Tab-separated table of C-alpha atoms and ligand atoms in Angstrom:
chain	number	residue	atom	x	y	z
A	1	MET	CA	-0.222	-0.146	-0.075
A	2	LYS	CA	1.387	3.617	-0.802
A	3	THR	CA	2.269	5.467	2.060
A	4	LEU	CA	0.288	8.654	2.534
A	5	ASP	CA	1.260	12.000	3.402
A	6	ILE	CA	-1.384	12.953	6.361
A	7	VAL	CA	-1.851	16.073	8.028
A	8	ILE	CA	-3.697	16.402	11.149
A	9	ALA	CA	-5.162	19.446	12.640
A	10	GLY	CA	-5.512	19.308	16.339
A	11	ALA	CA	-3.436	17.151	18.986
A	12	GLY	CA	-6.240	16.175	21.217
A	13	MET	CA	-7.377	12.868	22.289
A	14	GLY	CA	-8.850	12.251	18.552
A	15	GLY	CA	-5.883	13.634	16.627
A	16	LEU	CA	-3.528	11.525	18.551
A	17	THR	CA	-5.489	8.320	18.493
A	18	ALA	CA	-5.606	8.971	14.739
A	19	ALA	CA	-1.861	9.414	14.436
A	20	ILE	CA	-1.313	6.152	16.245
A	21	ALA	CA	-3.491	4.250	14.231
A	22	LEU	CA	-2.178	5.680	11.003
A	23	LYS	CA	1.216	5.601	11.805
A	24	ARG	CA	1.032	1.855	12.521
A	25	GLN	CA	-0.259	1.484	8.733
A	26	GLY	CA	2.830	2.860	8.002
A	27	HIS	CA	1.712	6.520	7.122
A	28	ARG	CA	3.696	9.638	7.302
A	29	VAL	CA	1.889	11.786	9.863
A	30	ARG	CA	2.252	15.231	10.931
A	31	LEU	CA	0.366	17.006	13.822
A	32	PHE	CA	-0.373	20.754	14.394
A	33	ASP	CA	-2.232	22.477	17.200
A	34	ARG	CA	-2.652	25.902	17.849
A	35	ALA	CA	-1.911	25.668	21.781
A	36	PRO	CA	1.413	26.654	22.502
A	37	GLU	CA	1.615	23.794	25.166
A	38	LEU	CA	-0.422	20.719	25.104
A	39	ALA	CA	-2.766	21.096	28.306
A	40	PRO	CA	-5.822	19.118	28.056
A	41	ALA	CA	-9.331	20.789	29.249
A	42	GLY	CA	-10.931	19.019	32.194
A	43	SER	CA	-9.587	16.942	34.538
A	44	ALA	CA	-10.436	13.402	33.691
A	45	ILE	CA	-12.502	11.113	31.426
A	46	SER	CA	-14.513	8.091	31.777
A	47	VAL	CA	-13.142	6.073	28.910
A	48	TRP	CA	-16.247	3.491	28.575
A	49	SER	CA	-15.331	-0.097	26.990
A	50	ASN	CA	-15.811	1.062	23.318
A	51	GLY	CA	-13.205	3.274	23.937
A	52	VAL	CA	-10.846	1.035	25.734
A	53	LYS	CA	-11.048	-1.558	23.096
A	54	VAL	CA	-9.815	0.820	20.274
A	55	LEU	CA	-6.732	1.948	22.736
A	56	GLY	CA	-6.306	-1.868	23.454
A	57	ALA	CA	-6.403	-2.734	19.663
A	58	LEU	CA	-3.707	-0.032	19.249
A	59	GLY	CA	-1.289	-1.714	21.602
A	60	LEU	CA	-1.994	0.646	24.465
A	61	ASN	CA	-3.673	-1.678	27.247
A	62	ASP	CA	-0.828	-1.767	29.874
A	63	ALA	CA	-0.089	1.949	29.655
A	64	ILE	CA	-3.753	2.601	30.182
A	65	ASP	CA	-4.125	0.083	32.924
A	66	ALA	CA	-1.309	1.509	34.777
A	67	ALA	CA	-2.656	4.988	34.577
A	68	SER	CA	-6.483	4.535	35.331
A	69	GLY	CA	-8.916	4.102	38.197
A	70	THR	CA	-10.954	1.022	38.849
A	71	MET	CA	-14.636	1.528	38.762
A	72	SER	CA	-16.827	-1.455	39.962
A	73	THR	CA	-19.982	0.069	40.973
A	74	MET	CA	-22.360	2.878	40.390
A	75	SER	CA	-24.810	4.652	42.824
A	76	TYR	CA	-27.306	7.530	42.814
A	77	SER	CA	-28.246	9.223	45.962
A	78	ASP	CA	-30.711	11.995	46.367
A	79	ARG	CA	-29.985	15.496	47.456
A	80	ASP	CA	-30.289	14.467	51.286
A	81	GLY	CA	-27.832	11.389	50.701
A	82	ARG	CA	-30.632	8.911	50.361
A	83	LEU	CA	-29.384	6.178	48.472
A	84	LEU	CA	-31.740	5.708	45.528
A	85	THR	CA	-30.074	2.778	43.794
A	86	ARG	CA	-26.304	0.999	43.910
A	87	PHE	CA	-25.429	-1.700	41.592
A	88	SER	CA	-22.310	-3.639	40.159
A	89	LEU	CA	-20.799	-2.430	36.655
A	90	GLU	CA	-19.418	-5.942	36.414
A	91	PRO	CA	-22.278	-7.605	34.541
A	92	LEU	CA	-21.876	-4.829	32.005
A	93	TYR	CA	-18.099	-5.285	31.657
A	94	ASP	CA	-18.781	-9.075	31.514
A	95	GLN	CA	-21.474	-8.472	28.561
A	96	VAL	CA	-19.235	-6.186	26.635
A	97	ARG	CA	-15.837	-8.272	27.604
A	98	GLN	CA	-14.002	-4.916	28.657
A	99	SER	CA	-14.149	-2.551	31.787
A	100	ALA	CA	-14.354	1.064	31.613
A	101	LYS	CA	-11.308	2.819	32.335
A	102	PRO	CA	-11.606	6.475	33.991
A	103	ILE	CA	-8.239	8.297	33.668
A	104	ALA	CA	-6.863	11.807	34.215
A	105	ARG	CA	-6.859	13.498	31.054
A	106	THR	CA	-2.925	14.580	31.410
A	107	GLU	CA	-2.293	10.762	31.814
A	108	LEU	CA	-4.276	9.855	28.674
A	109	GLN	CA	-2.700	12.478	26.853
A	110	ARG	CA	0.831	11.300	27.826
A	111	VAL	CA	0.103	7.985	26.713
A	112	LEU	CA	-1.171	8.774	23.349
A	113	LEU	CA	1.582	11.382	22.922
A	114	ASP	CA	4.444	8.652	23.835
A	115	ALA	CA	2.849	6.410	21.271
A	116	VAL	CA	2.771	9.252	18.437
A	117	GLY	CA	6.220	10.585	19.166
A	118	ALA	CA	6.332	14.280	20.351
A	119	GLU	CA	8.351	14.831	17.305
A	120	HIS	CA	5.563	14.541	15.007
A	121	VAL	CA	3.596	17.268	16.676
A	122	THR	CA	4.068	20.992	16.245
A	123	LEU	CA	2.646	23.378	18.621
A	124	GLY	CA	1.552	27.046	18.392
A	125	VAL	CA	0.200	26.967	15.064
A	126	SER	CA	-3.340	26.966	13.803
A	127	CYS	CA	-4.668	25.434	10.711
A	128	ALA	CA	-6.978	28.104	9.160
A	129	ARG	CA	-8.181	26.446	6.126
A	130	TYR	CA	-7.419	24.106	3.370
A	131	GLN	CA	-8.065	24.037	-0.751
A	132	LEU	CA	-8.752	20.809	-2.560
A	133	GLU	CA	-5.927	20.588	-5.377
A	134	GLY	CA	-6.572	17.696	-7.676
A	135	GLU	CA	-4.573	14.554	-6.006
A	136	ARG	CA	-3.671	16.560	-3.121
A	137	VAL	CA	-4.962	19.170	-0.341
A	138	ALA	CA	-3.176	22.339	0.525
A	139	VAL	CA	-3.476	23.362	4.317
A	140	PHE	CA	-3.022	26.846	4.944
A	141	PHE	CA	-1.867	27.990	8.441
A	142	ASP	CA	-2.229	31.047	10.460
A	143	ASP	CA	1.554	31.916	10.397
A	144	GLY	CA	1.344	31.960	6.524
A	145	GLN	CA	2.765	28.453	6.022
A	146	ARG	CA	1.138	26.273	3.313
A	147	ILE	CA	1.643	22.327	3.208
A	148	GLU	CA	0.503	19.881	1.033
A	149	ALA	CA	-0.780	16.512	1.813
A	150	ASP	CA	-2.855	13.370	0.524
A	151	LEU	CA	-5.161	13.777	3.453
A	152	LEU	CA	-6.502	16.266	6.200
A	153	ILE	CA	-7.819	15.011	9.213
A	154	ALA	CA	-9.788	18.082	10.942
A	155	ALA	CA	-9.533	17.225	14.758
A	156	ASP	CA	-9.443	20.741	15.921
A	157	GLY	CA	-12.313	20.312	18.365
A	158	THR	CA	-15.463	21.498	19.418
A	159	HIS	CA	-14.413	25.266	18.055
A	160	SER	CA	-13.060	23.675	14.771
A	161	LYS	CA	-12.457	26.175	12.315
A	162	LEU	CA	-12.312	23.588	9.636
A	163	ARG	CA	-15.845	22.290	10.147
A	164	ASP	CA	-17.648	25.256	8.414
A	165	LEU	CA	-15.635	24.473	5.237
A	166	VAL	CA	-16.265	20.772	5.299
A	167	ALA	CA	-19.851	21.484	5.935
A	168	GLY	CA	-20.447	24.269	3.687
A	169	ARG	CA	-22.059	26.369	5.882
A	170	ALA	CA	-21.597	27.949	9.305
A	171	ILE	CA	-22.244	25.445	12.124
A	172	GLU	CA	-23.301	27.181	15.404
A	173	ARG	CA	-22.541	25.437	18.885
A	174	ARG	CA	-25.926	24.878	20.657
A	175	TYR	CA	-26.012	25.421	24.498
A	176	CYS	CA	-27.115	22.585	26.260
A	177	GLY	CA	-28.647	24.451	29.322
A	178	TYR	CA	-26.293	23.990	32.189
A	179	VAL	CA	-22.993	24.385	33.575
A	180	ASN	CA	-20.470	21.838	34.658
A	181	TRP	CA	-17.767	22.432	37.229
A	182	ASN	CA	-15.090	19.680	37.385
A	183	GLY	CA	-11.773	18.900	38.856
A	184	ARG	CA	-10.295	16.357	41.188
A	185	VAL	CA	-9.719	15.525	44.685
A	186	THR	CA	-8.235	13.509	47.020
A	187	ALA	CA	-10.396	10.286	47.360
A	188	SER	CA	-11.788	9.558	50.801
A	189	ASP	CA	-14.390	7.136	52.384
A	190	ASP	CA	-16.260	10.282	53.728
A	191	LEU	CA	-17.003	11.289	49.739
A	192	ALA	CA	-17.570	8.226	48.166
A	193	GLN	CA	-16.658	4.532	48.296
A	194	ALA	CA	-13.263	4.368	46.423
A	195	ASP	CA	-14.260	2.173	43.475
A	196	GLU	CA	-17.750	3.697	42.931
A	197	TRP	CA	-19.002	5.812	40.444
A	198	ALA	CA	-21.452	8.052	42.987
A	199	GLN	CA	-23.914	10.566	42.023
A	200	PHE	CA	-26.426	12.721	43.751
A	201	VAL	CA	-29.298	14.006	41.825
A	202	GLY	CA	-32.081	16.707	42.945
A	203	GLU	CA	-33.862	20.010	41.402
A	204	GLY	CA	-32.299	19.181	37.783
A	205	LYS	CA	-28.733	19.299	39.265
A	206	ARG	CA	-26.202	16.699	39.759
A	207	VAL	CA	-22.931	15.898	41.741
A	208	SER	CA	-20.860	13.168	40.698
A	209	LEU	CA	-17.691	11.515	42.239
A	210	MET	CA	-15.477	9.106	40.094
A	211	PRO	CA	-12.410	7.003	41.086
A	212	MET	CA	-9.724	8.307	38.497
A	213	GLY	CA	-6.705	6.366	39.531
A	214	GLY	CA	-3.851	7.408	41.820
A	215	ASP	CA	-5.802	7.919	45.057
A	216	GLN	CA	-8.089	10.804	43.472
A	217	PHE	CA	-11.706	11.351	42.448
A	218	TYR	CA	-12.959	13.137	39.381
A	219	PHE	CA	-15.770	15.420	40.475
A	220	PHE	CA	-18.100	17.199	38.556
A	221	PHE	CA	-21.325	19.693	39.492
A	222	ASP	CA	-23.857	20.309	37.027
A	223	VAL	CA	-26.374	23.436	37.630
A	224	PRO	CA	-28.981	24.183	34.997
A	225	LEU	CA	-28.231	28.213	34.212
A	226	ALA	CA	-29.202	30.708	31.438
A	227	LYS	CA	-26.364	31.192	29.028
A	228	GLY	CA	-23.667	33.568	29.629
A	229	SER	CA	-23.567	33.482	33.832
A	230	VAL	CA	-20.153	35.044	35.088
A	231	ASN	CA	-16.987	32.971	35.187
A	232	ASP	CA	-14.964	34.131	38.010
A	233	ARG	CA	-12.725	31.696	39.770
A	234	ASP	CA	-12.952	33.713	43.006
A	235	LEU	CA	-16.792	32.847	43.246
A	236	TYR	CA	-16.660	29.086	42.376
A	237	ARG	CA	-16.862	27.716	45.997
A	238	ASP	CA	-19.733	30.126	46.814
A	239	GLU	CA	-21.657	29.550	43.722
A	240	LEU	CA	-21.403	25.782	44.622
A	241	SER	CA	-22.437	26.447	48.477
A	242	GLU	CA	-25.301	28.475	47.056
A	243	HIS	CA	-26.639	26.083	44.283
A	244	PHE	CA	-25.886	22.832	46.391
A	245	ALA	CA	-27.118	24.526	49.787
A	246	GLY	CA	-29.007	21.906	52.111
A	247	TRP	CA	-27.522	18.888	50.084
A	248	ALA	CA	-25.896	15.829	51.764
A	249	ALA	CA	-22.784	15.751	54.020
A	250	PRO	CA	-20.428	14.440	51.378
A	251	VAL	CA	-21.528	17.101	48.787
A	252	GLN	CA	-20.461	19.884	51.410
A	253	ARG	CA	-17.270	18.141	52.290
A	254	LEU	CA	-16.573	18.026	48.556
A	255	ILE	CA	-17.153	21.619	48.103
A	256	GLU	CA	-15.021	22.515	51.188
A	257	ARG	CA	-12.219	20.500	49.930
A	258	LEU	CA	-12.064	21.414	46.397
A	259	ASP	CA	-9.230	23.568	44.996
A	260	PRO	CA	-10.836	26.413	42.758
A	261	ALA	CA	-7.781	27.081	41.064
A	262	THR	CA	-7.740	23.674	39.399
A	263	VAL	CA	-11.481	23.623	38.611
A	264	ALA	CA	-13.001	24.118	35.138
A	265	ARG	CA	-16.129	25.837	34.735
A	266	VAL	CA	-17.437	25.027	31.371
A	267	GLU	CA	-20.989	26.106	29.536
A	268	ILE	CA	-21.944	22.880	28.006
A	269	HIS	CA	-22.556	22.851	24.343
A	270	ASP	CA	-23.026	20.556	21.484
A	271	ILE	CA	-23.444	20.907	17.620
A	272	GLU	CA	-26.459	19.567	15.774
A	273	PRO	CA	-25.656	16.154	13.902
A	274	LEU	CA	-23.897	16.996	10.385
A	275	GLU	CA	-25.047	15.380	7.328
A	276	ARG	CA	-21.707	14.704	6.180
A	277	LEU	CA	-18.175	14.231	7.818
A	278	VAL	CA	-15.901	14.454	4.908
A	279	ASP	CA	-14.938	16.676	1.868
A	280	GLN	CA	-13.081	14.426	-0.653
A	281	ARG	CA	-9.483	14.451	1.085
A	282	VAL	CA	-10.413	16.056	4.317
A	283	ALA	CA	-12.335	14.119	7.224
A	284	LEU	CA	-13.858	15.651	10.494
A	285	LEU	CA	-13.064	13.565	13.462
A	286	GLY	CA	-13.774	13.927	17.352
A	287	ASP	CA	-15.424	16.899	18.725
A	288	ALA	CA	-14.854	18.778	15.338
A	289	ALA	CA	-17.229	16.151	13.708
A	290	HIS	CA	-19.956	15.791	16.862
A	291	ALA	CA	-19.427	17.898	19.909
A	292	MET	CA	-21.841	16.403	22.209
A	293	ALA	CA	-23.174	16.628	25.621
A	294	PRO	CA	-20.837	14.764	28.018
A	295	ASP	CA	-23.663	13.106	29.599
A	296	LEU	CA	-23.278	9.462	28.093
A	297	GLY	CA	-19.462	9.967	28.680
A	298	GLN	CA	-18.909	9.240	24.783
A	299	GLY	CA	-17.080	12.238	23.547
A	300	GLY	CA	-13.716	10.930	23.959
A	301	CYS	CA	-14.761	7.218	23.082
A	302	GLN	CA	-16.396	8.351	19.678
A	303	ALA	CA	-13.277	10.059	18.760
A	304	MET	CA	-11.576	7.054	19.348
A	305	GLU	CA	-13.801	4.952	17.133
A	306	ASP	CA	-13.342	7.572	14.465
A	307	ALA	CA	-9.686	7.158	14.578
A	308	TRP	CA	-9.907	3.538	14.352
A	309	VAL	CA	-12.464	3.229	11.531
A	310	LEU	CA	-10.552	6.143	9.391
A	311	ALA	CA	-7.471	4.109	9.471
A	312	GLU	CA	-9.459	0.800	8.697
A	313	CYS	CA	-11.060	2.361	5.705
A	314	LEU	CA	-7.792	3.732	4.271
A	315	ALA	CA	-6.175	0.490	4.676
A	316	ALA	CA	-9.274	-1.354	2.663
A	317	ALA	CA	-9.308	1.294	0.020
A	318	GLY	CA	-5.454	1.344	-0.693
A	319	GLU	CA	-4.428	4.724	-1.910
A	320	ASP	CA	-7.845	6.109	-3.098
A	321	VAL	CA	-8.328	8.545	-0.082
A	322	PRO	CA	-11.543	9.782	-1.760
A	323	ALA	CA	-13.462	6.399	-1.616
A	324	ALA	CA	-11.909	5.768	1.853
A	325	LEU	CA	-13.357	8.765	3.334
A	326	GLU	CA	-16.775	8.087	1.573
A	327	ALA	CA	-16.450	4.652	3.408
A	328	TYR	CA	-15.500	6.403	6.574
A	329	ASP	CA	-18.641	8.672	6.424
A	330	ARG	CA	-20.921	5.780	5.518
A	331	ALA	CA	-19.696	3.947	8.745
A	332	ARG	CA	-19.894	6.823	10.803
A	333	VAL	CA	-22.375	9.457	10.329
A	334	GLU	CA	-25.460	7.672	11.628
A	335	ARG	CA	-23.546	6.161	14.696
A	336	VAL	CA	-22.353	9.606	16.093
A	337	ALA	CA	-25.607	11.254	14.862
A	338	SER	CA	-27.686	9.003	17.109
A	339	ILE	CA	-25.103	9.052	20.034
A	340	VAL	CA	-25.327	13.199	19.818
A	341	GLU	CA	-28.948	13.085	20.112
A	342	ARG	CA	-29.167	10.234	22.677
A	343	ALA	CA	-26.577	12.354	24.764
A	344	ARG	CA	-28.705	15.558	24.370
A	345	LYS	CA	-31.748	13.627	25.291
A	346	ARG	CA	-29.941	12.236	28.681
A	347	CYS	CA	-28.996	15.860	29.538
A	348	ASP	CA	-32.353	17.242	29.162
A	349	ILE	CA	-33.752	14.459	31.410
A	350	THR	CA	-30.824	14.957	34.056
A	351	HIS	CA	-31.002	18.634	33.946
A	352	GLY	CA	-34.887	19.210	34.544
A	353	LYS	CA	-35.742	20.535	30.905
A	354	GLN	CA	-38.948	18.806	31.310
A	355	PRO	CA	-39.524	18.905	35.181
A	356	GLU	CA	-41.944	15.956	34.790
A	357	GLU	CA	-39.851	13.815	32.993
A	358	THR	CA	-36.824	14.706	35.465
A	359	GLN	CA	-39.088	13.622	38.288
A	360	ALA	CA	-40.238	10.420	36.400
A	361	TRP	CA	-36.347	9.555	36.236
A	362	TYR	CA	-35.801	10.370	39.886
A	363	ALA	CA	-38.922	7.701	40.715
A	364	GLU	CA	-37.131	5.475	38.441
A	365	LEU	CA	-33.764	5.435	39.903
A	366	LEU	CA	-35.632	4.139	42.996
A	367	GLU	CA	-36.836	1.347	41.283
A	368	GLU	CA	-33.303	0.746	39.427
A	369	SER	CA	-31.725	-2.388	39.735
A	370	GLY	CA	-28.909	-1.727	37.447
A	371	ASP	CA	-30.632	-3.637	34.452
A	372	ARG	CA	-31.876	-0.687	32.692
A	373	VAL	CA	-28.842	1.412	33.171
A	374	ILE	CA	-26.685	-1.380	32.047
A	375	GLN	CA	-28.692	-2.267	28.981
A	376	GLY	CA	-28.200	1.451	27.668
A	377	MET	CA	-24.584	1.659	28.211
A	378	ARG	CA	-24.235	-2.020	26.433
A	379	LYS	CA	-26.159	-1.014	23.618
A	380	THR	CA	-23.837	2.318	23.152
A	381	ILE	CA	-20.495	0.323	23.513
A	382	LEU	CA	-21.584	-2.778	21.256
A	383	GLY	CA	-22.582	-0.585	18.703
A	384	GLY	CA	-18.922	0.344	17.958
A	385	PRO	CA	-16.527	-0.803	15.412
A	386	LEU	CA	-14.891	-3.370	17.840
A	387	GLY	CA	-18.233	-4.847	19.281
B	1	URC	N1	-21.005	10.280	32.211
B	1	URC	C1	-19.832	10.235	32.006
B	1	URC	C2	-21.641	11.635	32.532
B	1	URC	N2	-18.898	11.042	32.106
B	1	URC	O1	-19.572	8.837	31.828
B	1	URC	C3	-19.177	12.305	32.327
B	1	URC	C4	-20.524	12.575	32.401
B	1	URC	N3	-18.403	13.626	32.500
B	1	URC	O2	-22.842	11.973	32.657
B	1	URC	N4	-20.555	13.986	32.791
B	1	URC	C5	-19.368	14.365	32.613
B	1	URC	O3	-19.077	15.494	32.744
């Protein structure tokens, strides 16, 4: 097979995973990222089994195992701390033949970057636009550079500059209606069990604690708020104390113990599913292709699936890049659209968009044996390219 010259715009989780998959097939890969330093947004990520399968197939199992946490059970409590349900995740892991791996984003990035080789990544340059030129694509950077390649992968994130060019129209991000504060805190029994994903829900709000490896919990707070609320780090603790006044003791401890200096406060956005993910020699990948609400924990996993499928499509189509990208589009467009929509639906129920639906969900949780939650996750996972 011909060695392809590939440019990847964006060295986040999707761009790096694509680089690993494509380098394994012998292609020449160059990555560019606008950030002067690779610093992942957000503190941790739950890589669910479909994402872990991709990382495993790329030979990263041991590195991921060493850096991730163990998440064996899941629980929901109400705002008063009354347990609604607790169940084991082992039946899920058995059914899909792979556990989930919650991991610090810095650790995941280190593992991916080590596998790519930092010498293939150029930082501090932004890929502004591209132009199709016969058998090649010309990539134009904001520093005036022009680079030609056989294939351009636009993995430039939720604020992608290249997406509008691929779509042929301006794509606006949609506000999902809630703010998410996330960070990490030293794990401790008086917050949650060490191997449990514990969530507190009520009033359309949510508090979550998840093991992330290295005796730390990844935490996040979700609060439905109008778009454009003030984001001032000095106010984070007071805001959370106010939004969660009267909630259970572990929530109060978490607010006391968190370090606002390391908390990220994000207004959550997604984009409407795109009808097409490719333009002849240009492929959208990851958040650029399908920014989604984090409510299924599938944002990173779908980027990993994209990377795997794209590399497979190129291998199958030999040097015919446009044909490979057509196959990638066919394989991915409906899958990612359905996950964006389901994440949005889950987001709306969790965050009280239709208050009756949210109340009905709280009532369901009291009856939940784990089967329904596991069935949903199982469907998402088994729909991936590695089954
Ligand atoms: N589920 C996850 C979520 N991860 O698996 C995650 C969620 N991260 O609902 N929300 C979030 O911020």
